[in-house]
Amino acid sequence: MSKGRLIVLTGPSGVGKGTLLKSLIQRHKHDLFLSISATTRSPRPGEVDGKNYHFVTRSQFERMVAQGEFLEWAEFAGNCYGTPRKPVEEKIREGKWVILEIELDGARQIRRSFPSALQIFIAPPSMAELESRIRGRAQDSEAAISRRLQRAWEEVEAAGEFDIQVVNDNLERALDEIEDALFEPVAAVC
Ligand code: ADP
Ligand code: 5GP
């Protein structure tokens, strides 16, 4: 059986992490398991509880934090997000490759608790393009967009902390680069 492995995909909101992951999971559904986070954010149109996120109240989230149910958690743009510990640990024990799609603070926590996790940073071609993608998605309020853009500057400045930086300019090329990083012959394992 192959060895379990933890992979972190991070980068500013709107850069295309979700879009890239959807294709990546489609291409490698037998190899990769995408962790489903809990969040206090309200569902966007079309988002499904238990599929996109586990949507919880702030008091439920606080109880989960107090009970140590998260591998990592962070507050982002006014909402809380966390990675449920149990399914991730189970999958890794089963020899699966688990991907976390998380923001900067969470990625830093994982770097401390799982130093062998592969950490991939997705960067935008430019900040102007990032803003246009967030607006084009048309799913966030003006206040949420400005909080996300403000945070994006700090996130992009931290890109150098990560093992690999992939600029999501052309989707196919970005996917190829992520696949190269994941499936290169000599890879770190948890
Ligand atoms: P994130 O998950 O990082 O917040 P999304 O995957 O929701 O970002 O993507 C934000 C928007 O950018 C979506 O409308 C998506 O279709 C678009 N997008 C993603 N990647 C690209 C790309 N390479 N070129 C142009 N638009 C893109
Ligand atoms: P969104 O509200 O756009 O779905 O997500 C906002 C940000 O939260 C994104 O950068 C996303 O990667 C991040 N995020 C999603 N789930 C988690 C999680 O479990 N933990 C942390 N730290 N960040 C998360």
PDB file of C-alpha atoms and ligand atoms in Angstrom:
ATOM      1  CA  MET A   1       0.000   0.000   0.000  1.00  0.00           C
ATOM      2  CA  SER A   2       1.244   3.515  -0.777  1.00  0.00           C
ATOM      3  CA  LYS A   3       2.182   5.868   2.039  1.00  0.00           C
ATOM      4  CA  GLY A   4      -0.287   8.505   3.169  1.00  0.00           C
ATOM      5  CA  ARG A   5       0.593  12.054   2.405  1.00  0.00           C
ATOM      6  CA  LEU A   6      -0.658  15.524   3.215  1.00  0.00           C
ATOM      7  CA  ILE A   7      -0.721  18.232   0.520  1.00  0.00           C
ATOM      8  CA  VAL A   8      -1.582  21.870   1.167  1.00  0.00           C
ATOM      9  CA  LEU A   9      -2.856  24.144  -1.578  1.00  0.00           C
ATOM     10  CA  THR A  10      -2.937  27.790  -0.589  1.00  0.00           C
ATOM     11  CA  GLY A  11      -3.061  31.222  -2.201  1.00  0.00           C
ATOM     12  CA  PRO A  12      -5.334  34.260  -2.156  1.00  0.00           C
ATOM     13  CA  SER A  13      -9.087  34.018  -2.448  1.00  0.00           C
ATOM     14  CA  GLY A  14     -10.137  34.168  -6.098  1.00  0.00           C
ATOM     15  CA  VAL A  15      -6.802  32.942  -7.491  1.00  0.00           C
ATOM     16  CA  GLY A  16      -8.445  29.753  -8.768  1.00  0.00           C
ATOM     17  CA  LYS A  17      -7.634  27.149  -6.094  1.00  0.00           C
ATOM     18  CA  GLY A  18     -11.113  25.628  -6.219  1.00  0.00           C
ATOM     19  CA  THR A  19     -11.121  25.555 -10.018  1.00  0.00           C
ATOM     20  CA  LEU A  20      -7.715  23.867 -10.156  1.00  0.00           C
ATOM     21  CA  LEU A  21      -8.690  21.349  -7.483  1.00  0.00           C
ATOM     22  CA  LYS A  22     -11.875  20.369  -9.270  1.00  0.00           C
ATOM     23  CA  SER A  23      -9.888  19.394 -12.366  1.00  0.00           C
ATOM     24  CA  LEU A  24      -7.152  17.764 -10.343  1.00  0.00           C
ATOM     25  CA  ILE A  25      -9.619  15.596  -8.405  1.00  0.00           C
ATOM     26  CA  GLN A  26     -11.432  14.664 -11.625  1.00  0.00           C
ATOM     27  CA  ARG A  27      -8.161  13.515 -13.136  1.00  0.00           C
ATOM     28  CA  HIS A  28      -6.944  11.631 -10.049  1.00  0.00           C
ATOM     29  CA  LYS A  29     -10.061  10.658  -8.123  1.00  0.00           C
ATOM     30  CA  HIS A  30      -8.578   7.338  -7.027  1.00  0.00           C
ATOM     31  CA  ASP A  31      -5.376   8.889  -5.693  1.00  0.00           C
ATOM     32  CA  LEU A  32      -6.498  12.115  -4.057  1.00  0.00           C
ATOM     33  CA  PHE A  33      -8.914  12.867  -1.227  1.00  0.00           C
ATOM     34  CA  LEU A  34     -10.055  16.447  -0.762  1.00  0.00           C
ATOM     35  CA  SER A  35     -10.667  17.416   2.863  1.00  0.00           C
ATOM     36  CA  ILE A  36     -14.002  19.165   3.457  1.00  0.00           C
ATOM     37  CA  SER A  37     -13.625  22.079   5.845  1.00  0.00           C
ATOM     38  CA  ALA A  38     -16.068  23.444   8.376  1.00  0.00           C
ATOM     39  CA  THR A  39     -16.956  27.124   8.079  1.00  0.00           C
ATOM     40  CA  THR A  40     -19.159  29.725   9.701  1.00  0.00           C
ATOM     41  CA  ARG A  41     -19.563  31.454   6.304  1.00  0.00           C
ATOM     42  CA  SER A  42     -23.030  31.309   4.756  1.00  0.00           C
ATOM     43  CA  PRO A  43     -23.363  29.037   1.730  1.00  0.00           C
ATOM     44  CA  ARG A  44     -22.994  30.739  -1.667  1.00  0.00           C
ATOM     45  CA  PRO A  45     -25.651  29.969  -4.275  1.00  0.00           C
ATOM     46  CA  GLY A  46     -25.132  26.378  -5.402  1.00  0.00           C
ATOM     47  CA  GLU A  47     -22.923  25.357  -2.482  1.00  0.00           C
ATOM     48  CA  VAL A  48     -24.028  22.158  -0.760  1.00  0.00           C
ATOM     49  CA  ASP A  49     -23.570  21.343   2.929  1.00  0.00           C
ATOM     50  CA  GLY A  50     -21.227  18.379   3.345  1.00  0.00           C
ATOM     51  CA  LYS A  51     -19.896  18.720  -0.221  1.00  0.00           C
ATOM     52  CA  ASN A  52     -18.365  22.191  -0.477  1.00  0.00           C
ATOM     53  CA  TYR A  53     -18.154  22.784   3.263  1.00  0.00           C
ATOM     54  CA  HIS A  54     -19.723  21.701   6.516  1.00  0.00           C
ATOM     55  CA  PHE A  55     -21.654  24.889   7.253  1.00  0.00           C
ATOM     56  CA  VAL A  56     -21.809  25.424  11.009  1.00  0.00           C
ATOM     57  CA  THR A  57     -22.790  28.200  13.419  1.00  0.00           C
ATOM     58  CA  ARG A  58     -20.153  30.150  15.288  1.00  0.00           C
ATOM     59  CA  SER A  59     -21.049  28.390  18.547  1.00  0.00           C
ATOM     60  CA  GLN A  60     -20.768  24.964  16.883  1.00  0.00           C
ATOM     61  CA  PHE A  61     -17.392  26.027  15.483  1.00  0.00           C
ATOM     62  CA  GLU A  62     -16.206  27.236  18.905  1.00  0.00           C
ATOM     63  CA  ARG A  63     -17.255  23.937  20.461  1.00  0.00           C
ATOM     64  CA  MET A  64     -15.295  22.033  17.803  1.00  0.00           C
ATOM     65  CA  VAL A  65     -12.216  24.181  18.520  1.00  0.00           C
ATOM     66  CA  ALA A  66     -12.567  23.560  22.275  1.00  0.00           C
ATOM     67  CA  GLN A  67     -12.836  19.800  21.702  1.00  0.00           C
ATOM     68  CA  GLY A  68      -9.693  19.732  19.570  1.00  0.00           C
ATOM     69  CA  GLU A  69     -11.599  18.591  16.474  1.00  0.00           C
ATOM     70  CA  PHE A  70      -9.536  20.695  14.046  1.00  0.00           C
ATOM     71  CA  LEU A  71      -6.143  19.940  12.580  1.00  0.00           C
ATOM     72  CA  GLU A  72      -5.875  23.679  11.995  1.00  0.00           C
ATOM     73  CA  TRP A  73      -8.299  26.574  11.932  1.00  0.00           C
ATOM     74  CA  ALA A  74      -8.257  30.302  11.191  1.00  0.00           C
ATOM     75  CA  GLU A  75     -10.414  33.359  10.858  1.00  0.00           C
ATOM     76  CA  PHE A  76     -10.522  34.752   7.327  1.00  0.00           C
ATOM     77  CA  ALA A  77     -12.406  37.848   6.118  1.00  0.00           C
ATOM     78  CA  GLY A  78     -14.796  37.723   9.087  1.00  0.00           C
ATOM     79  CA  ASN A  79     -15.544  33.977   9.082  1.00  0.00           C
ATOM     80  CA  CYS A  80     -13.959  30.914  10.676  1.00  0.00           C
ATOM     81  CA  TYR A  81     -12.643  27.958   8.685  1.00  0.00           C
ATOM     82  CA  GLY A  82     -11.198  24.702   9.992  1.00  0.00           C
ATOM     83  CA  THR A  83      -9.972  21.296   8.820  1.00  0.00           C
ATOM     84  CA  PRO A  84     -11.722  18.404  10.611  1.00  0.00           C
ATOM     85  CA  ARG A  85      -8.952  16.281  12.082  1.00  0.00           C
ATOM     86  CA  LYS A  86     -10.528  12.805  12.070  1.00  0.00           C
ATOM     87  CA  PRO A  87     -11.188  12.186   8.351  1.00  0.00           C
ATOM     88  CA  VAL A  88      -7.763  13.546   7.387  1.00  0.00           C
ATOM     89  CA  GLU A  89      -5.911  11.355   9.891  1.00  0.00           C
ATOM     90  CA  GLU A  90      -7.979   8.302   8.876  1.00  0.00           C
ATOM     91  CA  LYS A  91      -7.280   8.767   5.157  1.00  0.00           C
ATOM     92  CA  ILE A  92      -3.566   9.258   5.741  1.00  0.00           C
ATOM     93  CA  ARG A  93      -3.536   6.075   7.860  1.00  0.00           C
ATOM     94  CA  GLU A  94      -5.245   4.276   4.955  1.00  0.00           C
ATOM     95  CA  GLY A  95      -2.370   5.381   2.708  1.00  0.00           C
ATOM     96  CA  LYS A  96      -4.352   8.076   0.867  1.00  0.00           C
ATOM     97  CA  TRP A  97      -3.109  11.424  -0.368  1.00  0.00           C
ATOM     98  CA  VAL A  98      -5.121  14.162   1.317  1.00  0.00           C
ATOM     99  CA  ILE A  99      -5.358  17.717  -0.038  1.00  0.00           C
ATOM    100  CA  LEU A 100      -6.201  20.714   2.128  1.00  0.00           C
ATOM    101  CA  GLU A 101      -7.303  23.899   0.365  1.00  0.00           C
ATOM    102  CA  ILE A 102      -6.687  26.494   3.071  1.00  0.00           C
ATOM    103  CA  GLU A 103      -5.564  30.083   3.669  1.00  0.00           C
ATOM    104  CA  LEU A 104      -2.192  31.343   4.887  1.00  0.00           C
ATOM    105  CA  ASP A 105      -2.565  31.060   8.700  1.00  0.00           C
ATOM    106  CA  GLY A 106      -3.828  27.495   8.425  1.00  0.00           C
ATOM    107  CA  ALA A 107      -1.049  26.557   6.009  1.00  0.00           C
ATOM    108  CA  ARG A 108       1.484  27.887   8.509  1.00  0.00           C
ATOM    109  CA  GLN A 109      -0.085  25.803  11.293  1.00  0.00           C
ATOM    110  CA  ILE A 110       0.142  22.685   9.116  1.00  0.00           C
ATOM    111  CA  ARG A 111       3.791  23.459   8.345  1.00  0.00           C
ATOM    112  CA  ARG A 112       4.471  23.244  12.090  1.00  0.00           C
ATOM    113  CA  SER A 113       2.374  20.135  12.796  1.00  0.00           C
ATOM    114  CA  PHE A 114       3.130  18.240   9.534  1.00  0.00           C
ATOM    115  CA  PRO A 115       6.567  19.488   8.395  1.00  0.00           C
ATOM    116  CA  SER A 116       6.690  16.861   5.653  1.00  0.00           C
ATOM    117  CA  ALA A 117       3.455  18.043   4.009  1.00  0.00           C
ATOM    118  CA  LEU A 118       3.975  19.333   0.464  1.00  0.00           C
ATOM    119  CA  GLN A 119       2.956  23.005   0.417  1.00  0.00           C
ATOM    120  CA  ILE A 120       1.915  24.549  -2.896  1.00  0.00           C
ATOM    121  CA  PHE A 121       1.232  28.264  -3.296  1.00  0.00           C
ATOM    122  CA  ILE A 122      -1.033  29.384  -6.132  1.00  0.00           C
ATOM    123  CA  ALA A 123      -0.225  32.941  -7.228  1.00  0.00           C
ATOM    124  CA  PRO A 124      -2.268  35.265  -9.446  1.00  0.00           C
ATOM    125  CA  PRO A 125      -0.739  36.627 -12.672  1.00  0.00           C
ATOM    126  CA  SER A 126      -1.355  40.126 -11.210  1.00  0.00           C
ATOM    127  CA  MET A 127      -3.385  41.771  -8.450  1.00  0.00           C
ATOM    128  CA  ALA A 128      -5.606  43.386 -11.077  1.00  0.00           C
ATOM    129  CA  GLU A 129      -6.423  39.957 -12.528  1.00  0.00           C
ATOM    130  CA  LEU A 130      -7.095  38.635  -9.002  1.00  0.00           C
ATOM    131  CA  GLU A 131      -9.603  41.431  -8.372  1.00  0.00           C
ATOM    132  CA  SER A 132     -11.262  40.802 -11.701  1.00  0.00           C
ATOM    133  CA  ARG A 133     -11.593  37.059 -10.890  1.00  0.00           C
ATOM    134  CA  ILE A 134     -13.116  37.732  -7.465  1.00  0.00           C
ATOM    135  CA  ARG A 135     -15.567  40.191  -9.006  1.00  0.00           C
ATOM    136  CA  GLY A 136     -16.222  37.896 -11.978  1.00  0.00           C
ATOM    137  CA  ARG A 137     -17.188  35.109  -9.594  1.00  0.00           C
ATOM    138  CA  ALA A 138     -19.938  37.508  -8.428  1.00  0.00           C
ATOM    139  CA  GLN A 139     -20.535  35.645  -5.194  1.00  0.00           C
ATOM    140  CA  ASP A 140     -19.162  37.965  -2.529  1.00  0.00           C
ATOM    141  CA  SER A 141     -20.475  41.258  -1.155  1.00  0.00           C
ATOM    142  CA  GLU A 142     -18.459  44.447  -1.757  1.00  0.00           C
ATOM    143  CA  ALA A 143     -17.307  44.357   1.894  1.00  0.00           C
ATOM    144  CA  ALA A 144     -16.200  40.739   1.567  1.00  0.00           C
ATOM    145  CA  ILE A 145     -14.360  41.516  -1.688  1.00  0.00           C
ATOM    146  CA  SER A 146     -12.393  44.349  -0.112  1.00  0.00           C
ATOM    147  CA  ARG A 147     -11.479  42.222   2.958  1.00  0.00           C
ATOM    148  CA  ARG A 148     -10.280  39.442   0.629  1.00  0.00           C
ATOM    149  CA  LEU A 149      -8.227  41.813  -1.537  1.00  0.00           C
ATOM    150  CA  GLN A 150      -6.618  43.428   1.507  1.00  0.00           C
ATOM    151  CA  ARG A 151      -5.596  40.008   2.818  1.00  0.00           C
ATOM    152  CA  ALA A 152      -4.398  38.962  -0.652  1.00  0.00           C
ATOM    153  CA  TRP A 153      -1.415  41.330  -0.486  1.00  0.00           C
ATOM    154  CA  GLU A 154      -0.151  39.657   2.722  1.00  0.00           C
ATOM    155  CA  GLU A 155      -0.747  36.221   1.226  1.00  0.00           C
ATOM    156  CA  VAL A 156       1.156  36.969  -1.988  1.00  0.00           C
ATOM    157  CA  GLU A 157       4.067  38.380   0.033  1.00  0.00           C
ATOM    158  CA  ALA A 158       4.273  35.028   1.854  1.00  0.00           C
ATOM    159  CA  ALA A 159       4.527  32.988  -1.373  1.00  0.00           C
ATOM    160  CA  GLY A 160       8.249  32.348  -0.864  1.00  0.00           C
ATOM    161  CA  GLU A 161       7.546  30.359   2.333  1.00  0.00           C
ATOM    162  CA  PHE A 162       6.040  27.532   0.297  1.00  0.00           C
ATOM    163  CA  ASP A 163       7.728  24.557  -1.360  1.00  0.00           C
ATOM    164  CA  ILE A 164       6.361  25.378  -4.808  1.00  0.00           C
ATOM    165  CA  GLN A 165       4.831  28.477  -6.389  1.00  0.00           C
ATOM    166  CA  VAL A 166       2.495  28.045  -9.348  1.00  0.00           C
ATOM    167  CA  VAL A 167       1.176  31.083 -11.231  1.00  0.00           C
ATOM    168  CA  ASN A 168      -2.406  30.390 -12.282  1.00  0.00           C
ATOM    169  CA  ASP A 169      -2.322  32.282 -15.550  1.00  0.00           C
ATOM    170  CA  ASN A 170      -3.179  29.495 -17.947  1.00  0.00           C
ATOM    171  CA  LEU A 171      -5.282  26.864 -16.186  1.00  0.00           C
ATOM    172  CA  GLU A 172      -3.893  23.862 -18.101  1.00  0.00           C
ATOM    173  CA  ARG A 173      -0.285  24.912 -17.555  1.00  0.00           C
ATOM    174  CA  ALA A 174      -0.916  25.519 -13.845  1.00  0.00           C
ATOM    175  CA  LEU A 175      -2.494  22.065 -13.574  1.00  0.00           C
ATOM    176  CA  ASP A 176       0.497  20.485 -15.306  1.00  0.00           C
ATOM    177  CA  GLU A 177       2.865  22.177 -12.852  1.00  0.00           C
ATOM    178  CA  ILE A 178       0.846  20.940  -9.869  1.00  0.00           C
ATOM    179  CA  GLU A 179       0.780  17.420 -11.288  1.00  0.00           C
ATOM    180  CA  ASP A 180       4.547  17.525 -11.857  1.00  0.00           C
ATOM    181  CA  ALA A 181       5.043  18.544  -8.210  1.00  0.00           C
ATOM    182  CA  LEU A 182       2.714  15.821  -6.931  1.00  0.00           C
ATOM    183  CA  PHE A 183       3.819  12.924  -9.046  1.00  0.00           C
ATOM    184  CA  GLU A 184       7.553  13.553  -9.371  1.00  0.00           C
ATOM    185  CA  PRO A 185       9.399  10.316  -8.548  1.00  0.00           C
ATOM    186  CA  VAL A 186      11.182  11.466  -5.386  1.00  0.00           C
ATOM    187  CA  ALA A 187       8.530  12.866  -3.061  1.00  0.00           C
ATOM    188  CA  ALA A 188       8.384  13.547   0.663  1.00  0.00           C
ATOM    189  CA  VAL A 189       5.942  11.400   2.633  1.00  0.00           C
ATOM    190  CA  CYS A 190       4.243  11.906   5.983  1.00  0.00           C
TER     191      CYS A 190
HETATM  192  P1  ADP B   1     -10.497  30.353  -5.167  1.00  0.00           P
HETATM  193  O1  ADP B   1     -10.997  28.948  -4.941  1.00  0.00           O
HETATM  194  O2  ADP B   1      -9.007  30.467  -5.116  1.00  0.00           O
HETATM  195  O3  ADP B   1     -11.180  31.380  -4.319  1.00  0.00           O
HETATM  196  P2  ADP B   1     -11.966  30.079  -7.693  1.00  0.00           P
HETATM  197  O4  ADP B   1     -11.558  28.708  -8.125  1.00  0.00           O
HETATM  198  O5  ADP B   1     -13.342  30.265  -7.131  1.00  0.00           O
HETATM  199  O6  ADP B   1     -10.894  30.720  -6.694  1.00  0.00           O
HETATM  200  O7  ADP B   1     -11.779  31.022  -8.970  1.00  0.00           O
HETATM  201  C1  ADP B   1     -12.165  32.396  -8.960  1.00  0.00           C
HETATM  202  C2  ADP B   1     -12.637  32.778 -10.367  1.00  0.00           C
HETATM  203  O8  ADP B   1     -11.514  32.775 -11.255  1.00  0.00           O
HETATM  204  C3  ADP B   1     -13.670  31.801 -10.947  1.00  0.00           C
HETATM  205  O9  ADP B   1     -14.667  32.550 -11.621  1.00  0.00           O
HETATM  206  C4  ADP B   1     -12.842  30.953 -11.929  1.00  0.00           C
HETATM  207  O10 ADP B   1     -13.621  30.492 -13.008  1.00  0.00           O
HETATM  208  C5  ADP B   1     -11.775  31.951 -12.397  1.00  0.00           C
HETATM  209  N1  ADP B   1     -10.496  31.336 -12.803  1.00  0.00           N
HETATM  210  C6  ADP B   1      -9.832  30.350 -12.166  1.00  0.00           C
HETATM  211  N2  ADP B   1      -8.661  30.053 -12.812  1.00  0.00           N
HETATM  212  C7  ADP B   1      -8.607  30.878 -13.884  1.00  0.00           C
HETATM  213  C8  ADP B   1      -7.639  31.077 -14.946  1.00  0.00           C
HETATM  214  N3  ADP B   1      -6.515  30.360 -15.042  1.00  0.00           N
HETATM  215  N4  ADP B   1      -7.914  32.016 -15.872  1.00  0.00           N
HETATM  216  C9  ADP B   1      -9.045  32.767 -15.793  1.00  0.00           C
HETATM  217  N5  ADP B   1      -9.990  32.647 -14.833  1.00  0.00           N
HETATM  218  C10 ADP B   1      -9.778  31.712 -13.875  1.00  0.00           C
HETATM  219  P1  5GP B   2     -14.094  30.912   0.653  1.00  0.00           P
HETATM  220  O1  5GP B   2     -14.946  31.697   1.608  1.00  0.00           O
HETATM  221  O2  5GP B   2     -13.732  31.734  -0.571  1.00  0.00           O
HETATM  222  O3  5GP B   2     -14.651  29.554   0.335  1.00  0.00           O
HETATM  223  O4  5GP B   2     -12.708  30.622   1.410  1.00  0.00           O
HETATM  224  C1  5GP B   2     -11.977  31.701   1.942  1.00  0.00           C
HETATM  225  C2  5GP B   2     -10.572  31.224   2.264  1.00  0.00           C
HETATM  226  O5  5GP B   2     -10.628  30.255   3.308  1.00  0.00           O
HETATM  227  C3  5GP B   2      -9.873  30.552   1.087  1.00  0.00           C
HETATM  228  O6  5GP B   2      -8.558  31.064   0.993  1.00  0.00           O
HETATM  229  C4  5GP B   2      -9.864  29.080   1.467  1.00  0.00           C
HETATM  230  O7  5GP B   2      -8.730  28.423   0.950  1.00  0.00           O
HETATM  231  C5  5GP B   2      -9.775  29.178   2.975  1.00  0.00           C
HETATM  232  N1  5GP B   2     -10.205  27.960   3.672  1.00  0.00           N
HETATM  233  C6  5GP B   2     -11.163  27.083   3.309  1.00  0.00           C
HETATM  234  N2  5GP B   2     -11.238  26.074   4.195  1.00  0.00           N
HETATM  235  C7  5GP B   2     -10.299  26.318   5.144  1.00  0.00           C
HETATM  236  C8  5GP B   2      -9.859  25.618   6.313  1.00  0.00           C
HETATM  237  O8  5GP B   2     -10.338  24.559   6.685  1.00  0.00           O
HETATM  238  N3  5GP B   2      -8.868  26.207   7.032  1.00  0.00           N
HETATM  239  C9  5GP B   2      -8.288  27.386   6.685  1.00  0.00           C
HETATM  240  N4  5GP B   2      -7.305  27.844   7.442  1.00  0.00           N
HETATM  241  N5  5GP B   2      -8.651  28.051   5.570  1.00  0.00           N
HETATM  242  C10 5GP B   2      -9.641  27.524   4.812  1.00  0.00           C
END
